[in-house]
Amino acid sequence: FYENGLIGVLGLHYINSEHKSNEDEINLLKMVVNQLSIAMYQAELYEKTQRQAQRESLLRRITEKIRSSLDVNDILFFICEETSKALDVQRVVIASFPDQNDCDTTIIRQEYKLFEELSSILNQEDFSKISSYWTCGIMKSGKILAIDDVERSDTPDYFKKTYMQMGVKSLIGTPIKKENSVWGNLVLSSYNQKREWTDEDKVLLQEIADLS
């Protein structure tokens, strides 16, 4: 425990013989656990501080890129590449919505792939329907759409089939807002593993989208 909160468990296993712990052993174990709880808390605090510093550094780099470049495509590619590194995903797409009243009018402004051999969403048979699904879902709600497990997700069959064929295991998308309207979306794909997207992931993703 640390400050009355359970942060872990230390287990001792006697395999070769039965053992009945005496009071001295129990007291020693309590002392060890007390020191261990402090060490675990400090390690977690350090990791959190490091992640915060990395996040602030990323946002600063994106801001500097936007200020220093007049090439929109260059800026969008940089945002996608940095987002891929920061959130450990293999594909990042930025799309825009030219017509705020039409979910079918989606333009892919940038698609970044960590490896060239990864399939492009642009080449998929149901690309237009998938784009419309993302567009409508994000435009109507104005909120992040997170899919931890594509295969088990509550999404249309064509959506699951396409992404599974591409090898995508998890997805997350967030709106890119301009004033009171949704300008576009930022969608991330994880190929290596199923991702349980954390609140920390979502906050960072939204902060990146706000700069885009």
Short mmCIF file of C-alpha atoms in Angstrom, two decimals:
data_model
loop_
_atom_site.label_atom_id
_atom_site.label_comp_id
_atom_site.label_asym_id
_atom_site.label_seq_id
_atom_site.Cartn_x
_atom_site.Cartn_y
_atom_site.Cartn_z
CA PHE A 1 0.00 0.00 0.00
CA TYR A 2 0.99 3.61 -0.53
CA GLU A 3 -1.06 6.29 1.25
CA ASN A 4 -3.91 3.80 1.81
CA GLY A 5 -4.00 2.85 -1.88
CA LEU A 6 -3.23 -0.69 -3.06
CA ILE A 7 -0.49 -0.52 -5.70
CA GLY A 8 0.70 -4.13 -5.85
CA VAL A 9 1.21 -7.51 -4.20
CA LEU A 10 4.37 -9.28 -3.00
CA GLY A 11 4.00 -13.06 -2.86
CA LEU A 12 6.30 -15.63 -1.22
CA HIS A 13 6.06 -19.26 -2.28
CA TYR A 14 7.51 -22.20 -0.35
CA ILE A 15 7.84 -25.05 -2.82
CA ASN A 16 10.08 -27.69 -1.23
CA SER A 17 8.47 -27.85 2.21
CA GLU A 18 5.59 -26.56 4.29
CA HIS A 19 6.34 -23.37 6.17
CA LYS A 20 4.53 -21.53 8.93
CA SER A 21 5.70 -17.92 9.14
CA ASN A 22 6.53 -16.60 12.60
CA GLU A 23 5.99 -13.06 13.88
CA ASP A 24 9.56 -11.94 13.15
CA GLU A 25 9.24 -13.02 9.52
CA ILE A 26 5.92 -11.25 9.15
CA ASN A 27 7.32 -8.03 10.63
CA LEU A 28 10.33 -8.25 8.33
CA LEU A 29 8.05 -8.76 5.36
CA LYS A 30 6.02 -5.68 6.36
CA MET A 31 9.22 -3.61 6.47
CA VAL A 32 10.27 -4.88 3.04
CA VAL A 33 6.83 -4.14 1.58
CA ASN A 34 6.85 -0.66 3.09
CA GLN A 35 10.14 0.18 1.38
CA LEU A 36 8.97 -1.48 -1.81
CA SER A 37 5.83 0.64 -1.91
CA ILE A 38 7.91 3.82 -1.67
CA ALA A 39 10.22 2.63 -4.45
CA MET A 40 7.30 1.67 -6.71
CA TYR A 41 5.57 4.99 -6.13
CA GLN A 42 8.72 6.96 -6.89
CA ALA A 43 9.36 4.93 -10.04
CA GLU A 44 5.80 5.53 -11.25
CA LEU A 45 6.08 9.24 -10.46
CA TYR A 46 9.36 9.43 -12.40
CA GLU A 47 7.84 7.68 -15.42
CA LYS A 48 4.83 10.01 -15.32
CA THR A 49 7.13 13.04 -15.17
CA GLN A 50 9.14 11.69 -18.11
CA ARG A 51 6.00 11.13 -20.19
CA GLN A 52 4.79 14.64 -19.41
CA ALA A 53 8.14 16.09 -20.49
CA GLN A 54 8.08 14.07 -23.72
CA ARG A 55 4.52 15.21 -24.43
CA GLU A 56 5.39 18.87 -23.91
CA SER A 57 8.46 18.45 -26.13
CA LEU A 58 6.34 16.90 -28.90
CA LEU A 59 3.76 19.69 -28.81
CA ARG A 60 6.53 22.28 -28.82
CA ARG A 61 8.14 20.67 -31.90
CA ILE A 62 4.84 20.65 -33.76
CA THR A 63 4.18 24.29 -32.88
CA GLU A 64 7.65 25.29 -34.06
CA LYS A 65 7.16 23.36 -37.31
CA ILE A 66 3.86 25.11 -38.00
CA ARG A 67 5.46 28.51 -37.40
CA SER A 68 8.57 27.83 -39.49
CA SER A 69 7.06 26.21 -42.59
CA LEU A 70 4.68 27.49 -45.26
CA ASP A 71 4.31 24.04 -46.85
CA VAL A 72 1.05 22.54 -45.56
CA ASN A 73 1.88 19.02 -46.78
CA ASP A 74 5.24 19.19 -45.04
CA ILE A 75 3.58 20.26 -41.80
CA LEU A 76 0.94 17.52 -41.96
CA PHE A 77 3.56 14.86 -42.70
CA PHE A 78 5.62 16.06 -39.73
CA ILE A 79 2.57 15.93 -37.44
CA CYS A 80 1.75 12.38 -38.61
CA GLU A 81 5.33 11.18 -38.21
CA GLU A 82 5.73 12.65 -34.72
CA THR A 83 2.33 11.30 -33.64
CA SER A 84 3.33 7.83 -34.86
CA LYS A 85 6.47 7.94 -32.70
CA ALA A 86 4.79 9.42 -29.63
CA LEU A 87 1.87 7.00 -29.51
CA ASP A 88 3.70 3.98 -30.96
CA VAL A 89 1.37 3.39 -33.91
CA GLN A 90 2.23 2.33 -37.42
CA ARG A 91 -0.13 4.48 -39.50
CA VAL A 92 -1.54 7.98 -39.08
CA VAL A 93 -4.09 9.68 -41.32
CA ILE A 94 -5.25 13.29 -41.42
CA ALA A 95 -8.47 13.96 -43.33
CA SER A 96 -10.54 17.08 -43.92
CA PHE A 97 -14.28 17.61 -44.41
CA PRO A 98 -14.93 20.17 -47.16
CA ASP A 99 -18.69 20.04 -46.67
CA GLN A 100 -19.80 20.10 -43.05
CA ASN A 101 -23.24 18.79 -44.03
CA ASP A 102 -22.05 15.82 -46.07
CA CYS A 103 -20.35 12.84 -44.41
CA ASP A 104 -19.37 11.42 -47.81
CA THR A 105 -17.08 14.29 -48.73
CA THR A 106 -13.81 13.36 -47.06
CA ILE A 107 -10.38 14.26 -48.39
CA ILE A 108 -7.28 12.41 -47.16
CA ARG A 109 -4.73 15.18 -46.64
CA GLN A 110 -1.91 12.96 -45.40
CA GLU A 111 -1.34 9.26 -44.78
CA TYR A 112 1.84 8.34 -42.94
CA LYS A 113 2.98 4.70 -42.83
CA LEU A 114 5.86 3.57 -40.67
CA PHE A 115 6.66 0.86 -43.22
CA GLU A 116 6.07 1.27 -46.94
CA GLU A 117 4.69 -2.26 -47.27
CA LEU A 118 1.72 -1.49 -45.02
CA SER A 119 -1.55 -1.32 -46.96
CA SER A 120 -2.95 2.12 -47.71
CA ILE A 121 -6.52 2.90 -46.72
CA LEU A 122 -6.84 4.67 -50.10
CA ASN A 123 -6.53 1.35 -51.95
CA GLN A 124 -9.28 -0.45 -50.06
CA GLU A 125 -12.51 -1.43 -51.81
CA ASP A 126 -14.71 0.08 -49.10
CA PHE A 127 -12.58 3.20 -48.63
CA SER A 128 -15.47 5.63 -49.25
CA LYS A 129 -17.78 3.87 -46.79
CA ILE A 130 -15.05 3.67 -44.14
CA SER A 131 -14.24 7.36 -44.59
CA SER A 132 -17.92 8.18 -44.24
CA TYR A 133 -18.13 6.08 -41.06
CA TRP A 134 -15.23 7.98 -39.47
CA THR A 135 -16.51 11.32 -40.72
CA CYS A 136 -20.08 10.90 -39.50
CA GLY A 137 -19.01 9.43 -36.18
CA ILE A 138 -16.62 12.25 -35.40
CA MET A 139 -18.56 15.14 -36.95
CA LYS A 140 -21.78 14.26 -35.14
CA SER A 141 -20.26 13.60 -31.73
CA GLY A 142 -17.25 15.91 -31.88
CA LYS A 143 -15.53 13.40 -29.62
CA ILE A 144 -12.75 10.82 -29.80
CA LEU A 145 -13.72 7.47 -31.29
CA ALA A 146 -11.55 4.70 -29.80
CA ILE A 147 -11.59 1.05 -30.91
CA ASP A 148 -9.46 -1.17 -28.68
CA ASP A 149 -10.11 -4.40 -30.60
CA VAL A 150 -11.15 -4.14 -34.25
CA GLU A 151 -12.25 -7.77 -34.46
CA ARG A 152 -14.62 -7.50 -31.49
CA SER A 153 -15.73 -3.92 -32.08
CA ASP A 154 -19.33 -2.81 -32.52
CA THR A 155 -18.69 -1.57 -36.06
CA PRO A 156 -20.11 -2.51 -39.49
CA ASP A 157 -18.87 -5.73 -41.07
CA TYR A 158 -17.20 -3.94 -43.99
CA PHE A 159 -15.30 -1.77 -41.50
CA LYS A 160 -13.99 -4.73 -39.49
CA LYS A 161 -13.25 -6.83 -42.57
CA THR A 162 -11.20 -4.10 -44.25
CA TYR A 163 -9.09 -3.21 -41.25
CA MET A 164 -8.53 -6.85 -40.30
CA GLN A 165 -7.35 -7.60 -43.85
CA MET A 166 -4.96 -4.67 -43.54
CA GLY A 167 -3.63 -6.15 -40.29
CA VAL A 168 -4.92 -3.36 -38.06
CA LYS A 169 -5.70 -4.42 -34.50
CA SER A 170 -6.73 -1.14 -32.84
CA LEU A 171 -7.86 2.30 -33.99
CA ILE A 172 -8.45 5.71 -32.53
CA GLY A 173 -9.65 8.92 -34.15
CA THR A 174 -10.20 12.44 -32.90
CA PRO A 175 -11.83 15.52 -34.43
CA ILE A 176 -9.73 18.44 -35.64
CA LYS A 177 -11.73 21.51 -34.69
CA LYS A 178 -11.64 25.06 -35.98
CA GLU A 179 -13.61 27.46 -33.81
CA ASN A 180 -17.03 25.76 -33.37
CA SER A 181 -16.89 23.40 -36.34
CA VAL A 182 -15.09 20.13 -37.06
CA TRP A 183 -12.50 20.70 -39.81
CA GLY A 184 -11.33 17.09 -40.11
CA ASN A 185 -10.04 14.10 -38.18
CA LEU A 186 -6.82 12.46 -37.07
CA VAL A 187 -6.90 8.64 -37.13
CA LEU A 188 -4.25 6.28 -35.73
CA SER A 189 -3.85 2.57 -36.49
CA SER A 190 -2.01 0.04 -34.36
CA TYR A 191 -0.78 -3.04 -36.25
CA ASN A 192 1.57 -4.58 -33.67
CA GLN A 193 -0.88 -5.12 -30.84
CA LYS A 194 -4.37 -4.52 -29.55
CA ARG A 195 -4.39 -1.26 -27.64
CA GLU A 196 -6.50 -0.31 -24.67
CA TRP A 197 -6.38 3.42 -25.34
CA THR A 198 -5.77 5.25 -22.08
CA ASP A 199 -7.04 8.64 -20.97
CA GLU A 200 -3.44 9.83 -21.29
CA ASP A 201 -3.37 8.67 -24.94
CA LYS A 202 -6.62 10.49 -25.65
CA VAL A 203 -5.53 13.73 -24.02
CA LEU A 204 -2.27 13.77 -26.00
CA LEU A 205 -4.07 12.94 -29.25
CA GLN A 206 -6.56 15.76 -28.75
CA GLU A 207 -3.77 18.19 -27.94
CA ILE A 208 -2.02 17.25 -31.20
CA ALA A 209 -5.29 17.64 -33.13
CA ASP A 210 -5.83 21.09 -31.62
CA LEU A 211 -2.51 22.19 -33.15
CA SER A 212 -3.19 20.69 -36.58
#
